[in-house]
PDB file of C-alpha atoms in Angstrom:
ATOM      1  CA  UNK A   1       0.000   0.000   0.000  1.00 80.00           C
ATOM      2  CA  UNK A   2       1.330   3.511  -0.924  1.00 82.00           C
ATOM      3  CA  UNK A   3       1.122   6.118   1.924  1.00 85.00           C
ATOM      4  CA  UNK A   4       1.033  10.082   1.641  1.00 81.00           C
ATOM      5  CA  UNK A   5       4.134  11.262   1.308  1.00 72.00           C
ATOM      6  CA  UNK A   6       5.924  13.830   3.538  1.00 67.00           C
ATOM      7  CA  UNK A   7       8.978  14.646   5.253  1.00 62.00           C
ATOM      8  CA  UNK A   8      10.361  11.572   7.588  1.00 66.00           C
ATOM      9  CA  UNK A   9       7.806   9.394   6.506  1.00 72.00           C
ATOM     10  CA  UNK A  10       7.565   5.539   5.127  1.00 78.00           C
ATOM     11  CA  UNK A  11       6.151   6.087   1.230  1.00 86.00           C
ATOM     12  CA  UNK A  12       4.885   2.390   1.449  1.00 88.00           C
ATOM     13  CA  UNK A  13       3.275  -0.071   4.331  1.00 89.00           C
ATOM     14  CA  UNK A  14       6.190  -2.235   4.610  1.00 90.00           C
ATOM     15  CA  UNK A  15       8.647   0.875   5.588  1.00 90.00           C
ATOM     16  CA  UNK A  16       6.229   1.340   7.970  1.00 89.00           C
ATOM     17  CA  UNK A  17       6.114  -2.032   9.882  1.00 92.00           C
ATOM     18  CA  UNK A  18       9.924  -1.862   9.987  1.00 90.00           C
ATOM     19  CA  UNK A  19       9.643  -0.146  13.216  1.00 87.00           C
ATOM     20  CA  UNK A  20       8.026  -3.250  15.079  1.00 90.00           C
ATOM     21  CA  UNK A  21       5.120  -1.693  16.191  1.00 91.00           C
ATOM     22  CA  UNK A  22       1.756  -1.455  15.183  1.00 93.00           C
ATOM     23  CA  UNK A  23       0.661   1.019  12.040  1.00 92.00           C
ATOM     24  CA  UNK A  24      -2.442   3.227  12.271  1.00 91.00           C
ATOM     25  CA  UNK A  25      -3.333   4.033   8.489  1.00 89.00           C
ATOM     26  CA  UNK A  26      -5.573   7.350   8.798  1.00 85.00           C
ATOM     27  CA  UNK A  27      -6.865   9.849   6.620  1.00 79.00           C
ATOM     28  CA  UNK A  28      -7.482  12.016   9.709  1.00 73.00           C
ATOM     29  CA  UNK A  29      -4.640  11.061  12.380  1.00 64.00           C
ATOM     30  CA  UNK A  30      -6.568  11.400  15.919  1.00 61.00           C
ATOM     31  CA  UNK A  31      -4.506  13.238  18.668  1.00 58.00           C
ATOM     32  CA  UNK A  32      -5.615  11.131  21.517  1.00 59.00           C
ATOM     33  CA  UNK A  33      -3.127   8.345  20.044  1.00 66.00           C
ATOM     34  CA  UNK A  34       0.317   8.726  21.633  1.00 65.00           C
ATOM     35  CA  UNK A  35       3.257   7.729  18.793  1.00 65.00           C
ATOM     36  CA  UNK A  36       5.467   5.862  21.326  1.00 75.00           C
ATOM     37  CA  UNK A  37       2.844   3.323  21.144  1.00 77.00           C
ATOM     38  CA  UNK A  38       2.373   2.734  17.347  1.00 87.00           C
ATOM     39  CA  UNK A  39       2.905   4.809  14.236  1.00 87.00           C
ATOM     40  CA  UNK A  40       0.644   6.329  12.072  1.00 87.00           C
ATOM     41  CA  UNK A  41       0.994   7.186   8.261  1.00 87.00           C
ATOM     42  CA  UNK A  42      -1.945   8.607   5.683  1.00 84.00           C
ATOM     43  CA  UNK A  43      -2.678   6.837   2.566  1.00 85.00           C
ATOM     44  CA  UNK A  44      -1.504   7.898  -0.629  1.00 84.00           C
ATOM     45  CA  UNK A  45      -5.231   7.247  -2.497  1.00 77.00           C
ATOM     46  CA  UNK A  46      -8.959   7.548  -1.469  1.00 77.00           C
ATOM     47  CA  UNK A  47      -9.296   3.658  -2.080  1.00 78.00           C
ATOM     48  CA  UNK A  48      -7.903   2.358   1.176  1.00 78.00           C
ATOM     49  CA  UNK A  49      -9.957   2.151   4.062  1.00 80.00           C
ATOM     50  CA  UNK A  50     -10.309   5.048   6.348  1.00 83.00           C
ATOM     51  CA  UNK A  51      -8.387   3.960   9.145  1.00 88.00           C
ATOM     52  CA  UNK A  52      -6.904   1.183   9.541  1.00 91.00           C
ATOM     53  CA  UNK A  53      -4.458  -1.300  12.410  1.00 93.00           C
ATOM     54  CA  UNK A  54      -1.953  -3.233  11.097  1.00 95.00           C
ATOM     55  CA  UNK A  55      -0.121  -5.773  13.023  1.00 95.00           C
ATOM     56  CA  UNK A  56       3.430  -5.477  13.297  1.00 94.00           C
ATOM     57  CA  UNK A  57       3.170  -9.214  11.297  1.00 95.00           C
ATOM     58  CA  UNK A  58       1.267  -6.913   8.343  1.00 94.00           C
ATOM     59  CA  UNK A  59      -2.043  -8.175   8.937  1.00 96.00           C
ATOM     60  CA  UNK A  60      -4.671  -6.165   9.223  1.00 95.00           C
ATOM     61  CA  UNK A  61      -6.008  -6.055  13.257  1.00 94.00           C
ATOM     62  CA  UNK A  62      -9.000  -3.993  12.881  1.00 93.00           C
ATOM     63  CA  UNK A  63     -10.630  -1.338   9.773  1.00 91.00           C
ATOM     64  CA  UNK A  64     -13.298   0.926   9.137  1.00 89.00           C
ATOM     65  CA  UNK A  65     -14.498   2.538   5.473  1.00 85.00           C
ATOM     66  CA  UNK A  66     -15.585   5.716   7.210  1.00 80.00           C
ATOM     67  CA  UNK A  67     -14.105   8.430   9.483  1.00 75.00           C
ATOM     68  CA  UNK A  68     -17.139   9.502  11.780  1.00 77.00           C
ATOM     69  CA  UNK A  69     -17.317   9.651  15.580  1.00 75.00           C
ATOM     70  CA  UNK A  70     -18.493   6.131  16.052  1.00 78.00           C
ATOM     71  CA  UNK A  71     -15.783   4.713  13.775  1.00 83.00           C
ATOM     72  CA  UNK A  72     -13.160   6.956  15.603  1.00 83.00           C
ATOM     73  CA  UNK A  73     -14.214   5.422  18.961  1.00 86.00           C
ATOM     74  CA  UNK A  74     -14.151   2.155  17.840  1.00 88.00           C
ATOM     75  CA  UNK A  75     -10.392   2.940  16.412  1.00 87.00           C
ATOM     76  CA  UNK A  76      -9.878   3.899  19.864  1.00 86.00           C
ATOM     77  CA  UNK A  77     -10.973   0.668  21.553  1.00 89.00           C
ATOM     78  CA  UNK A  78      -9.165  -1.311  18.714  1.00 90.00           C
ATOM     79  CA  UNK A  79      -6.250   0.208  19.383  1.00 89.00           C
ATOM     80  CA  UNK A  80      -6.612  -0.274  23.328  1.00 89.00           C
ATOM     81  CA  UNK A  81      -7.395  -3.730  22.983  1.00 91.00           C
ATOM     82  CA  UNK A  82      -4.545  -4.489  20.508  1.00 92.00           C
ATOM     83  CA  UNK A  83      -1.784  -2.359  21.556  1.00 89.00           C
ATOM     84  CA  UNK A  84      -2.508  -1.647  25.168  1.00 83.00           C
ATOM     85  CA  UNK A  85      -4.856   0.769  26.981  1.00 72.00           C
ATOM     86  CA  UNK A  86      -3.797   4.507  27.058  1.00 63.00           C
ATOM     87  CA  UNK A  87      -2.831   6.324  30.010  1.00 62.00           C
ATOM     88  CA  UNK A  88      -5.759   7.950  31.492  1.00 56.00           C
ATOM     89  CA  UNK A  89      -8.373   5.914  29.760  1.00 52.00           C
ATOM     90  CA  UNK A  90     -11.113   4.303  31.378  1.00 53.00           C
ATOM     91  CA  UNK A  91     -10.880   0.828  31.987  1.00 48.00           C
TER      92      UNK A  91
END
């Protein structure tokens, strides 16, 4: 998968996972998500899903086609129950 390109950042999926850790693919990166926990790129075209968790393996853990408030709190909850609750959320 292609990502967005800017300064510092992977230009494909696989540069991404290099880092061991978990990829969020967003359209919209959410600031509630710390980046010592996983790292998150933008796609490159409107055809991938709007957000997405990769494993560090490269499969996909959890994705959603749309980038409304119910989809960002499920992201949210994905993301605590794959990579680890965040400091300060509720348990």
């Amino acid at each position: 998968m292609k990502l967005a390109s800017g300064p510092g950042t992977a230009k494909r999926l696989y540069e991404a996972l290099r880092a061991c850790r978990f990829v969020l693919v967003s359209r919209h990166a959410p600031a509630t998500v710390s980046t010592e926990r996983l790292v998150t790129v933008a796609p490159a075209g409107p055809t991938a899903p709007a957000m997405m968790l990769v494993r560090p393996d490269g499969y996909v853990a959890w994705a959603a086609d749309h980038d409304d408030k119910d989809d960002h709190d499920a992201m949210l909850a994905a993301i605590d129950a794959w990579v680890g609750a965040r400091q300060g959320a509720a348990q």
